């Protein structure tokens, strides 16, 4: 969030973890663009949120999964990679253009392998 936003507002503090998890960016409401979401609380605009593009969201989700597992996704065993694919499928990762290719690259497997993992999860 830019320095002119109220970083100490309790509402901003409350929504920050959610915005961070989505890979969004917070800014003062008067800096919001047409595609940004302005959040109001108790009758006043408090903060604006710029949501990431879908492809950026997928990258953000992949990085979060790596942090959660403590190592690059490509170093996971087959079972763990299958679980990652199930998580990503539930989050809609494969609806994003080039989603399978992006996930395959992060996991260090082929697209064919990702499709096999998807078929096993159904």
mmCIF file of C-alpha atoms in Angstrom:
data_model
loop_
_atom_site.group_PDB
_atom_site.id
_atom_site.type_symbol
_atom_site.label_atom_id
_atom_site.label_comp_id
_atom_site.label_asym_id
_atom_site.label_seq_id
_atom_site.Cartn_x
_atom_site.Cartn_y
_atom_site.Cartn_z
ATOM 1 C CA UNK A 1 0.000 0.000 0.000
ATOM 2 C CA UNK A 2 1.280 3.458 -0.731
ATOM 3 C CA UNK A 3 2.402 5.686 2.106
ATOM 4 C CA UNK A 4 -0.653 7.963 1.819
ATOM 5 C CA UNK A 5 -3.018 5.120 2.791
ATOM 6 C CA UNK A 6 -4.006 4.638 6.405
ATOM 7 C CA UNK A 7 -1.901 1.578 7.277
ATOM 8 C CA UNK A 8 -3.115 1.762 10.891
ATOM 9 C CA UNK A 9 -6.848 1.703 10.155
ATOM 10 C CA UNK A 10 -8.294 -1.431 11.841
ATOM 11 C CA UNK A 11 -10.319 -2.291 8.722
ATOM 12 C CA UNK A 12 -7.185 -2.133 6.544
ATOM 13 C CA UNK A 13 -5.344 -4.304 9.066
ATOM 14 C CA UNK A 14 -8.226 -6.805 9.024
ATOM 15 C CA UNK A 15 -8.429 -7.203 5.223
ATOM 16 C CA UNK A 16 -4.681 -7.103 4.520
ATOM 17 C CA UNK A 17 -4.095 -10.877 4.998
ATOM 18 C CA UNK A 18 -6.881 -11.644 2.519
ATOM 19 C CA UNK A 19 -5.590 -9.154 -0.045
ATOM 20 C CA UNK A 20 -2.052 -10.516 0.378
ATOM 21 C CA UNK A 21 -3.277 -14.099 -0.068
ATOM 22 C CA UNK A 22 -4.939 -13.119 -3.340
ATOM 23 C CA UNK A 23 -1.845 -11.316 -4.554
ATOM 24 C CA UNK A 24 -3.707 -8.010 -4.573
ATOM 25 C CA UNK A 25 -2.412 -4.521 -3.951
ATOM 26 C CA UNK A 26 -3.921 -2.048 -1.499
ATOM 27 C CA UNK A 27 -4.012 1.702 -2.098
ATOM 28 C CA UNK A 28 -5.878 4.797 -0.960
ATOM 29 C CA UNK A 29 -9.420 4.947 -2.377
ATOM 30 C CA UNK A 30 -8.709 8.167 -4.281
ATOM 31 C CA UNK A 31 -6.032 6.332 -6.298
ATOM 32 C CA UNK A 32 -8.412 3.567 -7.417
ATOM 33 C CA UNK A 33 -8.754 2.851 -11.108
ATOM 34 C CA UNK A 34 -11.880 1.707 -12.918
ATOM 35 C CA UNK A 35 -11.095 -1.983 -12.348
ATOM 36 C CA UNK A 36 -10.114 -1.632 -8.687
ATOM 37 C CA UNK A 37 -12.455 -2.521 -5.820
ATOM 38 C CA UNK A 38 -13.057 0.212 -3.251
ATOM 39 C CA UNK A 39 -13.899 -1.152 0.193
ATOM 40 C CA UNK A 40 -16.103 0.978 2.429
ATOM 41 C CA UNK A 41 -16.676 0.625 6.152
ATOM 42 C CA UNK A 42 -19.183 2.518 8.258
ATOM 43 C CA UNK A 43 -20.112 4.839 5.427
ATOM 44 C CA UNK A 44 -16.633 5.841 4.262
ATOM 45 C CA UNK A 45 -14.278 4.560 1.582
ATOM 46 C CA UNK A 46 -11.326 3.063 3.462
ATOM 47 C CA UNK A 47 -9.087 1.293 0.964
ATOM 48 C CA UNK A 48 -8.966 0.290 -2.682
ATOM 49 C CA UNK A 49 -7.818 -3.146 -3.805
ATOM 50 C CA UNK A 50 -6.233 -3.893 -7.154
ATOM 51 C CA UNK A 51 -6.707 -7.560 -7.949
ATOM 52 C CA UNK A 52 -4.063 -9.390 -9.963
ATOM 53 C CA UNK A 53 -4.623 -10.748 -13.444
ATOM 54 C CA UNK A 54 -5.538 -14.452 -13.455
ATOM 55 C CA UNK A 55 -2.124 -15.534 -14.740
ATOM 56 C CA UNK A 56 -0.432 -13.527 -11.977
ATOM 57 C CA UNK A 57 -2.758 -15.165 -9.447
ATOM 58 C CA UNK A 58 -1.614 -18.609 -10.573
ATOM 59 C CA UNK A 59 2.029 -17.617 -10.112
ATOM 60 C CA UNK A 60 1.149 -16.240 -6.671
ATOM 61 C CA UNK A 61 -0.625 -19.486 -5.700
ATOM 62 C CA UNK A 62 2.348 -21.558 -6.881
ATOM 63 C CA UNK A 63 4.752 -19.457 -4.807
ATOM 64 C CA UNK A 64 2.489 -19.765 -1.759
ATOM 65 C CA UNK A 65 2.401 -23.560 -2.162
ATOM 66 C CA UNK A 66 6.207 -23.611 -2.360
ATOM 67 C CA UNK A 67 6.486 -21.530 0.812
ATOM 68 C CA UNK A 68 3.994 -23.781 2.592
ATOM 69 C CA UNK A 69 5.911 -26.921 1.635
ATOM 70 C CA UNK A 70 9.313 -25.382 2.309
ATOM 71 C CA UNK A 71 10.928 -26.274 -1.002
ATOM 72 C CA UNK A 72 10.482 -25.900 -4.760
ATOM 73 C CA UNK A 73 7.476 -27.813 -6.070
ATOM 74 C CA UNK A 74 9.742 -29.585 -8.542
ATOM 75 C CA UNK A 75 11.494 -31.289 -5.586
ATOM 76 C CA UNK A 76 8.300 -32.854 -4.236
ATOM 77 C CA UNK A 77 7.647 -36.578 -4.595
ATOM 78 C CA UNK A 78 4.961 -37.848 -6.975
ATOM 79 C CA UNK A 79 2.269 -38.129 -4.312
ATOM 80 C CA UNK A 80 2.867 -34.547 -3.126
ATOM 81 C CA UNK A 81 2.805 -33.281 -6.728
ATOM 82 C CA UNK A 82 -0.540 -35.016 -7.249
ATOM 83 C CA UNK A 83 -1.871 -33.277 -4.133
ATOM 84 C CA UNK A 84 -0.650 -29.911 -5.453
ATOM 85 C CA UNK A 85 -2.486 -30.561 -8.735
ATOM 86 C CA UNK A 86 -5.690 -31.363 -6.797
ATOM 87 C CA UNK A 87 -5.357 -28.136 -4.815
ATOM 88 C CA UNK A 88 -4.741 -26.131 -7.978
ATOM 89 C CA UNK A 89 -7.664 -27.757 -9.762
ATOM 90 C CA UNK A 90 -9.959 -26.830 -6.864
ATOM 91 C CA UNK A 91 -8.746 -23.234 -7.148
ATOM 92 C CA UNK A 92 -9.440 -23.077 -10.882
ATOM 93 C CA UNK A 93 -5.809 -22.983 -11.972
ATOM 94 C CA UNK A 94 -6.487 -24.969 -15.114
ATOM 95 C CA UNK A 95 -9.127 -22.537 -16.353
ATOM 96 C CA UNK A 96 -6.334 -19.996 -16.882
ATOM 97 C CA UNK A 97 -4.803 -19.896 -20.333
ATOM 98 C CA UNK A 98 -1.567 -21.931 -20.283
ATOM 99 C CA UNK A 99 -2.405 -23.098 -16.757
ATOM 100 C CA UNK A 100 -1.359 -26.691 -17.426
ATOM 101 C CA UNK A 101 1.944 -25.556 -18.948
ATOM 102 C CA UNK A 102 2.618 -23.185 -16.047
ATOM 103 C CA UNK A 103 1.889 -25.860 -13.449
ATOM 104 C CA UNK A 104 3.912 -28.472 -15.345
ATOM 105 C CA UNK A 105 6.894 -26.118 -15.387
ATOM 106 C CA UNK A 106 6.605 -25.407 -11.661
ATOM 107 C CA UNK A 107 6.347 -29.113 -10.851
ATOM 108 C CA UNK A 108 9.155 -30.088 -13.225
ATOM 109 C CA UNK A 109 6.924 -32.535 -15.101
ATOM 110 C CA UNK A 110 5.405 -32.737 -18.566
ATOM 111 C CA UNK A 111 1.949 -31.473 -19.500
ATOM 112 C CA UNK A 112 1.022 -35.108 -20.076
ATOM 113 C CA UNK A 113 1.916 -35.893 -16.451
ATOM 114 C CA UNK A 114 -0.247 -33.024 -15.186
ATOM 115 C CA UNK A 115 -3.163 -34.357 -17.279
ATOM 116 C CA UNK A 116 -2.575 -37.811 -15.776
ATOM 117 C CA UNK A 117 -2.663 -36.329 -12.269
ATOM 118 C CA UNK A 118 -5.906 -34.530 -13.153
ATOM 119 C CA UNK A 119 -7.474 -37.729 -14.473
ATOM 120 C CA UNK A 120 -6.537 -39.578 -11.274
ATOM 121 C CA UNK A 121 -8.185 -36.964 -9.079
ATOM 122 C CA UNK A 122 -11.605 -37.381 -10.673
#
